[in-house]
């Protein structure tokens, strides 16, 4: 029996284009959208990073297309979107999950290091939205941007990601205003600390995990499933009057101070 909370047909007939959809939180979102009836195209810089997720989605009875594209490259994004439309006939949902991250304090970060993350997270999100616009307009589609909570207060060693995700939130708000007239909804999700993600394994030192858990009002790290549920909800008709919102899914954590404090 499925352990899903929503009706498994809630996204039936929809086609989703998910960047960074091979692994981690966005991989979970791609799988969850497929489990709820959507056909899913997943993208990443390298196709080999997409194959395990493509197989998993297929084993679960879903349909999945894997397309390589670096979101920094507008021509590559346009091509990946065209391939998806050719394969599935349309796109209704765009999920911008491709992101770059590493820990680095501001006085050691190079200009190119800062710009690289801005290019992937912020410009990459704009590139995909822009390239998908005609298709989303045609289908009264929607966009889901994956943000973070790092910039809601201030997170040391994350100035690049914080600036990049603040830009992503601005894109969510702006496009919801500019493209709402076409019936396009634009929302975001800001995950807090989510266990079993590469980000937490790589970026959060072991000794800070227990300290952090005590700071989270709900006293646990989030799970990828928590983000999947928010994504399925926001992508479904249940959220048909919600636009311009970045939904924080963090157990109340950001209200208590900095992400690693
Ligand atoms: N600390 C400081 N600077 C770093 C860095 C680190 N750990 N990693 C990359 N940079 C800097 C590089 O030094 C370079 O700047 P420079 O030219 O001034 O030296 C700049 O960022 C670009 O690095 P490069 O490796 O050429 O870029 P890339 O496009 O190949 O990859 C990332 C950039 C961010 C994607 C890369 O760091 C990466 O692969 N990260 C792991 C994957 C990831 O982030 N997944 C998301 C999990 S949340």
XYZ file of N, CA and C and ligand atoms in Angstrom:
831
model
N 0.842 -1.198 0.000
C 0.000 0.000 0.000
C 0.881 1.254 0.000
N 0.454 2.258 -0.761
C 1.222 3.502 -0.837
C 1.176 4.240 0.505
N 2.282 4.876 0.874
C 2.262 5.678 2.108
C 2.073 7.162 1.787
N 1.532 7.437 0.595
C 1.301 8.825 0.219
C 0.042 9.374 0.887
N 0.084 10.667 1.219
C -1.045 11.289 1.919
C -2.101 11.810 0.958
N -1.686 12.045 -0.293
C -2.607 12.621 -1.273
C -3.116 11.534 -2.217
N -4.257 11.810 -2.833
C -4.774 10.912 -3.857
C -3.716 10.731 -4.938
N -3.484 9.488 -5.335
C -2.366 9.250 -6.274
C -2.639 9.776 -7.689
N -3.869 10.233 -7.942
C -4.174 10.810 -9.265
C -4.186 12.341 -9.249
N -3.750 12.933 -8.152
C -3.920 14.381 -7.973
C -3.212 15.193 -9.073
N -2.163 14.613 -9.690
C -1.446 15.334 -10.764
C -1.578 14.614 -12.110
N -2.575 13.764 -12.198
C -2.796 13.002 -13.445
C -2.923 13.942 -14.644
N -2.242 13.600 -15.734
C -2.352 14.399 -16.961
C -1.360 15.547 -17.029
N -0.622 15.789 -15.957
C 0.343 16.890 -15.936
C 1.729 16.392 -16.376
N 2.492 17.323 -16.937
C 3.892 17.034 -17.277
C 4.771 18.025 -16.515
N 5.759 17.481 -15.807
C 6.647 18.331 -14.998
C 8.073 18.286 -15.550
N 8.730 19.445 -15.492
C 10.131 19.583 -15.899
C 10.901 19.981 -14.641
N 11.780 19.104 -14.164
C 12.392 19.290 -12.850
C 13.914 19.389 -12.981
N 14.480 20.564 -12.688
C 15.942 20.687 -12.771
C 16.565 20.211 -11.456
N 17.715 19.569 -11.575
C 18.346 18.982 -10.383
C 17.545 17.792 -9.889
N 16.749 17.214 -10.781
C 15.792 16.175 -10.376
C 16.387 14.786 -10.199
N 17.713 14.667 -10.252
C 18.316 13.345 -10.129
C 18.539 12.905 -8.702
N 18.768 13.864 -7.819
C 19.177 13.486 -6.458
C 18.545 14.414 -5.411
N 18.707 14.023 -4.169
C 18.371 14.885 -3.027
C 16.914 15.309 -2.973
N 16.704 16.509 -2.477
C 15.346 17.013 -2.281
C 14.603 17.091 -3.617
N 15.282 17.605 -4.641
C 14.568 17.766 -5.913
C 14.322 16.422 -6.579
N 15.226 15.471 -6.349
C 14.985 14.105 -6.836
C 13.722 13.548 -6.178
N 13.594 13.786 -4.872
C 12.396 13.336 -4.145
C 11.142 13.979 -4.705
N 11.244 15.268 -5.024
C 10.076 15.961 -5.587
C 9.704 15.347 -6.936
N 10.710 15.076 -7.772
C 10.433 14.469 -9.088
C 9.722 13.129 -8.915
N 10.239 12.317 -7.991
C 9.630 11.000 -7.751
C 8.198 11.160 -7.229
N 8.014 12.112 -6.313
C 6.686 12.317 -5.720
C 5.681 12.805 -6.765
N 6.101 13.707 -7.647
C 5.186 14.191 -8.686
C 4.778 13.018 -9.580
N 5.756 12.161 -9.892
C 5.453 10.984 -10.729
C 4.511 10.032 -9.993
N 4.725 9.839 -8.697
C 3.860 8.937 -7.921
C 2.428 9.461 -7.830
N 2.259 10.752 -8.092
C 0.915 11.341 -8.040
C 0.367 11.621 -9.438
N 0.924 10.946 -10.439
C 0.313 10.950 -11.767
C 0.996 11.772 -12.833
N 1.965 12.621 -12.468
C 2.613 13.457 -13.492
C 3.663 12.658 -14.264
N 3.819 13.007 -15.536
C 4.968 12.524 -16.294
C 6.093 13.519 -16.008
N 7.315 13.005 -15.854
C 8.368 13.870 -15.340
C 9.619 13.839 -16.211
N 10.115 15.036 -16.565
C 11.439 15.155 -17.185
C 12.387 15.669 -16.121
N 13.532 15.009 -15.960
C 14.510 15.448 -14.970
C 15.792 15.869 -15.679
N 16.415 16.930 -15.151
C 17.642 17.419 -15.792
C 18.744 17.606 -14.767
N 19.949 17.502 -15.274
C 21.145 17.725 -14.469
C 22.265 17.950 -15.462
N 23.430 18.339 -14.963
C 24.515 18.577 -15.908
C 24.920 17.282 -16.615
N 24.899 16.167 -15.864
C 25.327 14.890 -16.461
C 24.197 13.875 -16.422
N 23.958 13.212 -17.563
C 22.857 12.239 -17.631
C 23.073 11.081 -16.666
N 24.356 10.703 -16.422
C 24.580 9.543 -15.529
C 24.055 9.812 -14.113
N 23.992 11.092 -13.707
C 23.440 11.415 -12.392
C 21.923 11.271 -12.353
N 21.321 11.153 -13.533
C 19.858 11.087 -13.619
C 19.347 9.660 -13.715
N 20.215 8.750 -14.177
C 19.757 7.388 -14.488
C 19.118 6.653 -13.302
N 19.756 6.680 -12.081
C 19.123 5.950 -10.967
C 17.709 6.448 -10.669
N 17.504 7.778 -10.698
C 16.167 8.316 -10.408
C 15.195 7.946 -11.521
N 15.668 7.996 -12.758
C 14.800 7.614 -13.885
C 14.336 6.160 -13.719
N 15.280 5.282 -13.352
C 14.928 3.865 -13.160
C 13.917 3.714 -12.030
N 14.158 4.438 -10.912
C 13.267 4.341 -9.743
C 11.845 4.769 -10.115
N 11.758 5.877 -10.827
C 10.434 6.375 -11.218
C 9.740 5.349 -12.108
N 10.491 4.758 -13.023
C 9.906 3.758 -13.926
C 9.481 2.508 -13.166
N 10.336 2.073 -12.212
C 9.986 0.879 -11.403
C 8.705 1.122 -10.606
N 8.480 2.383 -10.217
C 7.257 2.723 -9.467
C 6.055 2.929 -10.387
N 6.253 2.672 -11.681
C 5.135 2.766 -12.622
C 4.983 4.119 -13.281
N 5.950 5.023 -13.074
C 5.854 6.368 -13.653
C 6.555 6.471 -14.991
N 6.401 7.625 -15.626
C 7.096 7.899 -16.891
C 8.131 8.982 -16.643
N 9.345 8.764 -17.133
C 10.424 9.720 -16.861
C 11.343 9.862 -18.072
N 11.711 11.108 -18.343
C 12.684 11.419 -19.388
C 13.878 12.088 -18.704
N 15.090 11.617 -19.017
C 16.292 12.251 -18.454
C 16.966 13.074 -19.545
N 17.178 14.359 -19.283
C 17.807 15.248 -20.266
C 18.955 16.013 -19.604
N 20.124 15.977 -20.226
C 21.256 16.731 -19.668
C 21.143 18.205 -20.039
N 21.330 19.083 -19.059
C 21.380 20.530 -19.343
C 21.984 21.239 -18.143
N 22.893 22.151 -18.409
C 23.420 23.024 -17.355
C 22.504 24.249 -17.339
N 21.870 24.512 -16.197
C 20.884 25.611 -16.156
C 21.513 26.978 -16.418
N 22.859 27.058 -16.330
C 23.542 28.324 -16.624
C 23.560 28.623 -18.119
N 23.294 27.603 -18.924
C 23.411 27.700 -20.375
C 21.998 27.793 -20.976
N 21.604 29.019 -21.349
C 20.218 29.237 -21.794
C 19.872 28.374 -23.013
N 20.821 28.226 -23.926
C 20.557 27.416 -25.125
C 20.324 25.953 -24.739
N 21.110 25.458 -23.776
C 20.944 24.063 -23.335
C 19.588 23.872 -22.646
N 19.180 24.874 -21.867
C 17.881 24.803 -21.183
C 16.748 24.800 -22.217
N 16.847 25.688 -23.201
C 15.828 25.766 -24.257
C 15.713 24.425 -24.984
N 16.871 23.820 -25.230
C 16.901 22.529 -25.906
C 16.259 21.425 -25.049
N 16.550 21.435 -23.748
C 15.983 20.416 -22.852
C 14.462 20.567 -22.768
N 14.004 21.804 -22.756
C 12.556 22.050 -22.711
C 11.912 21.573 -24.019
N 12.561 21.852 -25.131
C 12.034 21.406 -26.442
C 11.981 19.877 -26.504
N 13.014 19.219 -25.984
C 13.026 17.746 -25.978
C 11.876 17.189 -25.143
N 11.616 17.858 -24.017
C 10.536 17.406 -23.126
C 9.181 17.548 -23.824
N 8.988 18.691 -24.498
C 7.707 18.918 -25.189
C 7.558 17.909 -26.333
N 8.665 17.633 -27.012
C 8.611 16.652 -28.101
C 8.241 15.268 -27.551
N 8.800 14.935 -26.396
C 8.592 13.589 -25.825
C 7.213 13.433 -25.182
N 6.837 14.427 -24.357
C 5.582 14.291 -23.593
C 4.434 15.146 -24.145
N 4.732 16.003 -25.137
C 3.668 16.799 -25.760
C 3.438 18.165 -25.143
N 3.923 18.389 -23.919
C 3.685 19.675 -23.248
C 4.465 19.738 -21.933
N 4.428 20.900 -21.308
C 4.927 21.049 -19.926
C 3.910 21.900 -19.157
N 3.502 21.404 -17.983
C 2.571 22.162 -17.124
C 3.248 22.704 -15.879
N 4.273 21.987 -15.416
C 4.894 22.315 -14.124
C 6.412 22.404 -14.312
N 6.995 23.492 -13.823
C 8.456 23.613 -13.825
C 8.919 23.666 -12.369
N 9.860 22.809 -12.014
C 10.450 22.850 -10.673
C 11.925 23.207 -10.817
N 12.309 24.333 -10.225
C 13.705 24.773 -10.276
C 14.429 24.326 -9.017
N 15.149 23.212 -9.141
C 15.856 22.669 -7.977
C 17.355 22.637 -8.137
N 17.854 22.870 -9.346
C 19.306 22.815 -9.553
C 19.989 23.873 -8.703
N 21.012 23.477 -7.965
C 21.674 24.408 -7.050
C 23.119 23.993 -6.834
N 23.938 24.960 -6.473
C 25.328 24.679 -6.129
C 25.585 25.185 -4.726
N 26.420 24.460 -3.991
C 26.688 24.924 -2.634
C 28.018 24.387 -2.104
N 28.619 25.176 -1.289
C 29.795 24.771 -0.512
C 29.921 25.780 0.617
N 30.631 25.374 1.670
C 30.844 26.288 2.795
C 32.079 27.123 2.536
N 31.968 28.416 2.696
C 33.158 29.268 2.542
C 32.877 30.612 3.206
N 33.793 31.061 4.053
C 33.556 32.367 4.671
C 33.796 33.475 3.654
N 33.101 34.582 3.886
C 33.063 35.658 2.891
C 34.462 36.187 2.558
N 35.340 36.267 3.563
C 36.661 36.854 3.282
C 37.613 35.881 2.594
N 37.143 34.655 2.349
C 37.964 33.709 1.584
C 37.340 33.371 0.234
N 36.085 33.791 0.050
C 35.355 33.446 -1.177
C 35.822 34.328 -2.336
N 36.094 33.694 -3.484
C 36.497 34.503 -4.645
C 35.256 35.064 -5.329
N 35.482 36.079 -6.130
C 34.388 36.674 -6.886
C 33.743 35.632 -7.795
N 34.566 34.793 -8.376
C 34.039 33.751 -9.273
C 33.254 32.689 -8.497
N 33.701 32.388 -7.260
C 32.973 31.427 -6.423
C 31.577 31.962 -6.104
N 31.512 33.244 -5.717
C 30.222 33.884 -5.436
C 29.350 33.852 -6.701
N 29.953 34.261 -7.818
C 29.194 34.349 -9.067
C 28.730 33.002 -9.593
N 29.513 31.972 -9.321
C 29.135 30.631 -9.813
C 27.815 30.177 -9.190
N 27.676 30.407 -7.883
C 26.437 29.981 -7.208
C 25.258 30.859 -7.645
N 25.516 32.152 -7.818
C 24.465 33.043 -8.343
C 24.036 32.557 -9.740
N 25.014 32.181 -10.539
C 24.701 31.730 -11.910
C 23.850 30.468 -11.913
N 24.191 29.520 -11.029
C 23.439 28.259 -11.012
C 22.043 28.492 -10.419
N 22.011 29.051 -9.197
C 20.738 29.129 -8.461
C 19.808 30.211 -9.029
N 20.331 31.416 -9.166
C 19.455 32.544 -9.502
C 19.258 32.684 -11.005
N 20.387 32.816 -11.720
C 20.254 32.954 -13.173
C 19.686 31.668 -13.782
N 20.089 30.530 -13.219
C 19.568 29.246 -13.711
C 18.053 29.185 -13.564
N 17.545 29.661 -12.427
C 16.091 29.668 -12.201
C 15.414 30.583 -13.228
N 16.005 31.779 -13.418
C 15.417 32.681 -14.421
C 15.452 32.039 -15.808
N 16.596 31.447 -16.166
C 16.728 30.834 -17.502
C 15.612 29.834 -17.772
N 15.365 28.977 -16.787
C 14.371 27.917 -16.992
C 12.962 28.514 -17.074
N 12.676 29.475 -16.185
C 11.352 30.121 -16.223
C 11.148 30.803 -17.575
N 12.177 31.531 -17.987
C 12.078 32.295 -19.244
C 11.891 31.366 -20.448
N 12.687 30.284 -20.460
C 12.630 29.350 -21.591
C 11.300 28.585 -21.622
N 10.680 28.408 -20.451
C 9.426 27.639 -20.390
C 8.194 28.531 -20.516
N 8.395 29.858 -20.563
C 7.263 30.779 -20.471
C 6.154 30.505 -21.504
N 6.509 30.408 -22.782
C 5.476 30.229 -23.819
C 4.631 28.991 -23.522
N 5.317 27.930 -23.104
C 4.632 26.659 -22.837
C 3.737 26.777 -21.603
N 4.238 27.437 -20.575
C 3.447 27.602 -19.350
C 2.243 28.501 -19.604
N 2.449 29.516 -20.438
C 1.343 30.424 -20.789
C 0.246 29.643 -21.529
N 0.682 28.805 -22.436
C -0.277 28.018 -23.231
C -1.109 27.091 -22.336
N -0.466 26.543 -21.314
C -1.122 25.512 -20.496
C -1.591 26.021 -19.137
N -1.507 27.346 -18.910
C -1.800 27.892 -17.576
C -1.053 27.074 -16.528
N 0.232 26.983 -16.758
C 1.068 26.127 -15.916
C 1.564 26.824 -14.673
N 2.553 26.242 -14.077
C 3.061 26.807 -12.830
C 4.521 26.485 -12.591
N 5.099 27.287 -11.710
C 6.526 27.182 -11.386
C 6.673 26.975 -9.883
N 7.597 26.085 -9.526
C 7.930 25.885 -8.117
C 9.442 26.056 -7.971
N 9.853 27.094 -7.245
C 11.279 27.383 -7.063
C 11.757 26.884 -5.705
N 12.839 26.128 -5.708
C 13.352 25.631 -4.427
C 14.328 26.666 -3.856
N 13.952 27.187 -2.713
C 14.730 28.221 -2.045
C 15.461 27.618 -0.842
N 15.638 28.394 0.197
C 16.295 27.939 1.430
C 15.882 28.896 2.544
N 16.295 28.591 3.769
C 16.003 29.510 4.876
C 17.251 30.301 5.288
N 18.373 30.030 4.620
C 19.666 30.608 5.016
C 19.656 32.127 5.079
N 18.919 32.744 4.164
C 18.951 34.208 4.033
C 17.832 34.891 4.800
N 16.999 34.129 5.499
C 15.890 34.749 6.227
C 16.425 35.474 7.464
N 17.488 34.916 8.046
C 18.278 35.683 9.020
C 19.624 35.906 8.328
N 20.706 35.360 8.842
C 22.000 35.421 8.148
C 22.787 34.183 8.548
N 23.369 33.510 7.579
C 24.070 32.264 7.859
C 25.539 32.385 7.479
N 26.423 32.367 8.465
C 27.847 32.456 8.155
C 28.291 31.356 7.195
N 29.248 31.663 6.376
C 29.837 30.747 5.381
C 28.894 30.427 4.229
N 27.794 31.155 4.182
C 26.811 30.892 3.136
C 26.371 32.184 2.453
N 27.258 33.167 2.369
C 26.850 34.448 1.772
C 26.428 34.273 0.317
N 27.139 33.404 -0.387
C 26.852 33.183 -1.812
C 25.484 32.544 -2.012
N 25.190 31.502 -1.224
C 23.896 30.813 -1.366
C 22.768 31.700 -0.849
N 23.045 32.424 0.252
C 22.019 33.307 0.809
C 21.614 34.366 -0.209
N 22.612 34.989 -0.844
C 22.318 36.008 -1.866
C 21.582 35.370 -3.048
N 22.023 34.175 -3.425
C 21.407 33.501 -4.576
C 19.945 33.146 -4.303
N 19.679 32.650 -3.103
C 18.305 32.229 -2.792
C 17.400 33.444 -2.530
N 17.974 34.538 -2.023
C 17.174 35.763 -1.903
C 16.720 36.192 -3.299
N 17.615 36.028 -4.268
C 17.264 36.328 -5.658
C 16.180 35.400 -6.183
N 16.262 34.144 -5.808
C 15.239 33.177 -6.230
C 13.876 33.589 -5.669
N 13.853 34.001 -4.404
C 12.579 34.442 -3.799
C 12.023 35.667 -4.528
N 12.928 36.561 -4.950
C 12.485 37.743 -5.710
C 11.888 37.309 -7.053
N 12.500 36.329 -7.685
C 11.970 35.815 -8.961
C 10.564 35.244 -8.737
N 10.395 34.513 -7.645
C 9.075 33.928 -7.336
C 8.016 35.026 -7.226
N 8.355 36.080 -6.484
C 7.369 37.151 -6.291
C 7.106 37.914 -7.598
N 8.197 38.273 -8.280
C 8.039 39.061 -9.511
C 7.227 38.331 -10.573
N 7.605 37.079 -10.808
C 6.911 36.344 -11.876
C 5.461 36.061 -11.504
N 5.184 35.887 -10.219
C 3.785 35.652 -9.836
C 2.945 36.874 -10.191
N 3.552 38.072 -10.065
C 2.834 39.314 -10.403
C 2.762 39.494 -11.922
N 3.900 39.290 -12.597
C 3.915 39.552 -14.043
C 3.164 38.498 -14.853
N 3.201 37.241 -14.405
C 2.635 36.153 -15.210
C 1.308 35.620 -14.679
N 0.847 36.197 -13.554
C -0.448 35.772 -13.017
C -1.574 35.966 -14.011
N -1.477 37.021 -14.830
C -2.542 37.315 -15.804
C -2.717 36.195 -16.829
N -1.677 35.351 -16.970
C -1.772 34.215 -17.906
C -2.223 32.938 -17.200
N -2.548 33.065 -15.933
C -2.958 31.878 -15.171
C -1.777 31.066 -14.665
N -0.576 31.652 -14.770
C 0.619 30.936 -14.292
C 0.809 31.232 -12.805
N 0.848 30.187 -12.010
C 1.140 30.348 -10.580
C 2.636 30.151 -10.355
N 3.214 30.970 -9.484
C 4.648 30.856 -9.197
C 4.832 30.826 -7.687
N 5.347 29.723 -7.191
C 5.557 29.581 -5.752
C 6.945 29.028 -5.465
N 7.282 29.006 -4.200
C 8.574 28.455 -3.792
C 8.418 27.613 -2.544
N 9.431 26.814 -2.283
C 9.523 26.091 -1.010
C 10.900 26.394 -0.433
N 10.939 26.740 0.837
C 12.219 26.971 1.521
C 12.414 25.874 2.560
N 13.172 24.830 2.205
C 13.398 23.758 3.173
C 14.377 24.198 4.255
N 14.119 23.799 5.480
C 15.093 23.973 6.558
C 16.093 22.836 6.505
N 16.683 22.472 7.643
C 17.624 21.353 7.632
C 16.900 20.029 7.369
N 17.265 19.393 6.278
C 16.602 18.146 5.882
C 17.616 17.008 5.980
N 17.276 15.981 6.753
C 18.218 14.880 6.957
C 18.376 14.072 5.667
N 19.463 13.322 5.584
C 19.720 12.446 4.430
C 19.836 13.180 3.111
N 20.225 14.440 3.155
C 20.523 15.130 1.906
C 22.037 15.340 1.840
N 22.521 15.473 0.621
C 23.955 15.709 0.443
C 24.358 16.996 1.146
N 23.464 17.994 1.061
C 23.749 19.290 1.665
C 24.060 19.152 3.155
N 23.197 18.446 3.888
C 23.395 18.299 5.331
C 24.618 17.426 5.620
N 24.767 16.326 4.853
C 25.910 15.432 5.089
C 27.229 16.180 4.876
N 27.252 16.989 3.838
C 28.499 17.643 3.453
C 28.726 18.961 4.194
N 27.629 19.667 4.470
C 27.792 21.043 4.951
C 27.665 21.207 6.460
N 26.978 20.271 7.131
C 26.769 20.461 8.571
C 27.688 19.542 9.366
N 28.633 20.107 10.100
C 29.527 19.273 10.904
C 28.722 18.440 11.918
N 29.175 17.185 12.137
C 28.465 16.220 12.996
C 28.137 16.806 14.373
N 29.111 17.524 14.978
C 28.923 18.003 16.351
C 27.831 19.081 16.447
N 27.466 19.672 15.314
C 26.430 20.713 15.365
C 25.012 20.152 15.195
N 24.943 18.858 14.802
C 23.617 18.289 14.501
C 22.714 18.239 15.738
N 23.290 17.763 16.864
C 22.489 17.636 18.083
C 22.055 19.020 18.583
N 23.010 19.941 18.524
C 22.720 21.313 18.957
C 21.589 21.914 18.113
N 21.684 21.648 16.835
C 20.687 22.196 15.907
C 19.305 21.583 16.157
N 19.284 20.262 16.416
C 17.998 19.593 16.658
C 17.273 20.241 17.828
N 18.029 20.588 18.873
C 17.417 21.214 20.060
C 16.858 22.593 19.745
N 17.399 23.230 18.701
C 16.929 24.580 18.339
C 15.691 24.560 17.456
N 15.425 23.403 16.856
C 14.263 23.317 15.955
C 13.013 23.142 16.819
N 12.036 24.045 16.730
C 10.854 23.937 17.590
C 10.197 22.550 17.543
N 10.149 21.908 16.385
C 9.528 20.574 16.308
C 10.500 19.455 16.678
N 11.718 19.836 17.105
C 12.717 18.909 17.664
C 13.089 17.739 16.753
N 13.076 17.989 15.457
C 13.613 16.986 14.539
C 14.048 17.671 13.260
N 14.971 17.031 12.547
C 15.302 17.497 11.215
C 14.121 17.188 10.298
N 14.024 17.931 9.212
C 12.999 17.603 8.227
C 13.390 16.355 7.459
N 12.417 15.789 6.774
C 12.666 14.636 5.903
C 12.336 15.045 4.474
N 12.963 14.373 3.524
C 12.683 14.712 2.126
C 11.175 14.602 1.874
N 10.548 13.638 2.536
C 9.089 13.447 2.380
C 8.313 14.723 2.768
N 8.794 15.451 3.773
C 8.113 16.695 4.181
C 8.097 17.694 3.023
N 9.198 17.747 2.294
C 9.288 18.684 1.162
C 8.460 18.170 -0.013
N 8.493 16.853 -0.203
C 7.684 16.262 -1.282
C 6.203 16.599 -1.084
N 5.730 16.462 0.157
C 4.309 16.724 0.427
C 3.946 18.181 0.128
N 4.847 19.102 0.519
C 4.599 20.524 0.231
C 4.573 20.757 -1.278
N 5.467 20.072 -1.993
C 5.545 20.245 -3.456
C 4.301 19.697 -4.143
N 3.861 18.520 -3.729
C 2.667 17.936 -4.353
C 1.466 18.850 -4.104
N 1.354 19.358 -2.889
C 0.261 20.280 -2.572
C 0.321 21.525 -3.454
N 1.488 22.186 -3.488
C 1.595 23.451 -4.245
C 1.398 23.240 -5.744
N 1.752 22.059 -6.249
C 1.599 21.788 -7.686
C 0.184 21.323 -8.041
N -0.635 21.076 -7.040
C -1.970 20.520 -7.298
C -3.042 21.614 -7.340
N -4.213 21.226 -7.770
C -5.356 22.149 -7.818
C -5.759 22.613 -6.421
N -5.338 21.868 -5.393
C -5.651 22.273 -4.012
C -5.040 23.643 -3.705
N -4.014 24.028 -4.484
C -3.335 25.319 -4.260
C -3.656 26.305 -5.377
N -4.816 26.148 -6.006
C -5.094 26.915 -7.231
C -5.200 28.432 -7.010
N -5.336 28.884 -5.759
C -5.375 30.335 -5.510
C -4.139 30.797 -4.742
N -3.104 29.974 -4.756
C -1.863 30.339 -4.067
C -0.808 30.683 -5.107
N -0.289 31.903 -5.054
C 0.789 32.312 -5.953
C 1.633 33.386 -5.291
N 2.925 33.363 -5.569
C 3.838 34.357 -5.019
C 4.336 34.032 -3.623
N 4.064 32.806 -3.193
C 4.412 32.409 -1.823
C 5.658 31.524 -1.825
N 6.565 31.769 -0.896
C 7.627 30.794 -0.645
C 7.316 30.155 0.705
N 6.914 28.906 0.631
C 6.462 28.188 1.828
C 7.675 27.652 2.586
N 7.859 28.113 3.808
C 8.964 27.630 4.634
C 8.561 26.294 5.262
N 9.400 25.279 5.038
C 9.113 23.949 5.587
C 10.328 23.578 6.445
N 10.307 24.004 7.691
C 11.527 23.881 8.513
C 11.235 23.624 9.992
N 10.018 23.178 10.306
C 9.707 22.889 11.710
C 9.763 24.121 12.605
N 9.718 25.296 11.991
C 9.765 26.545 12.766
C 11.182 27.038 13.048
N 12.176 26.377 12.429
C 13.572 26.637 12.811
C 14.072 28.061 12.581
N 13.745 28.635 11.429
C 14.376 29.938 11.111
C 13.975 31.027 12.099
N 12.808 30.846 12.724
C 12.355 31.858 13.675
C 13.251 31.931 14.906
N 14.050 30.883 15.105
C 14.875 30.841 16.317
C 16.270 31.430 16.111
N 16.601 31.853 14.895
C 17.909 32.489 14.701
C 18.609 31.965 13.479
N 19.925 32.040 13.452
C 20.664 31.641 12.251
C 20.637 30.124 12.084
N 20.814 29.690 10.837
C 20.665 28.276 10.509
C 21.643 27.384 11.236
N 22.860 27.824 11.476
C 23.847 26.955 12.104
C 24.161 27.386 13.542
N 23.462 28.423 14.022
C 23.796 28.972 15.337
C 23.335 28.113 16.495
N 35.178 26.760 -1.490
C 35.482 27.963 -2.037
N 35.344 28.238 -3.364
C 34.862 27.243 -4.137
C 34.506 25.969 -3.631
C 34.701 25.740 -2.236
N 34.418 24.570 -1.668
N 34.037 25.209 -4.656
C 34.107 25.975 -5.763
N 34.601 27.194 -5.449
C 34.896 28.289 -6.352
C 36.088 27.906 -7.201
O 37.312 28.134 -6.523
C 35.911 28.785 -8.419
O 36.356 30.097 -8.190
P 37.837 30.589 -8.684
O 37.809 30.485 -10.180
O 37.948 32.000 -8.205
O 38.835 29.669 -8.060
C 34.408 28.865 -8.558
O 33.839 28.503 -7.280
C 33.881 27.912 -9.587
O 34.310 26.598 -9.227
P 34.219 25.369 -10.254
O 34.544 24.124 -9.515
O 35.005 25.709 -11.469
O 32.691 25.459 -10.671
P 31.725 24.361 -11.203
O 30.801 25.086 -12.079
O 32.428 23.183 -11.767
O 30.977 23.837 -9.873
C 29.715 23.944 -7.859
C 30.463 24.721 -8.933
C 29.185 24.938 -6.850
C 28.516 23.247 -8.439
C 30.697 22.963 -7.191
O 31.230 23.527 -6.057
C 30.113 21.650 -6.854
O 30.196 20.752 -7.668
N 29.510 21.469 -5.637
C 28.939 20.220 -5.209
C 27.565 19.969 -5.769
C 26.540 20.819 -5.111
O 26.818 21.924 -4.754
N 25.332 20.281 -4.955
C 24.262 20.992 -4.306
C 24.107 20.483 -2.890
S 23.126 21.591 -1.924
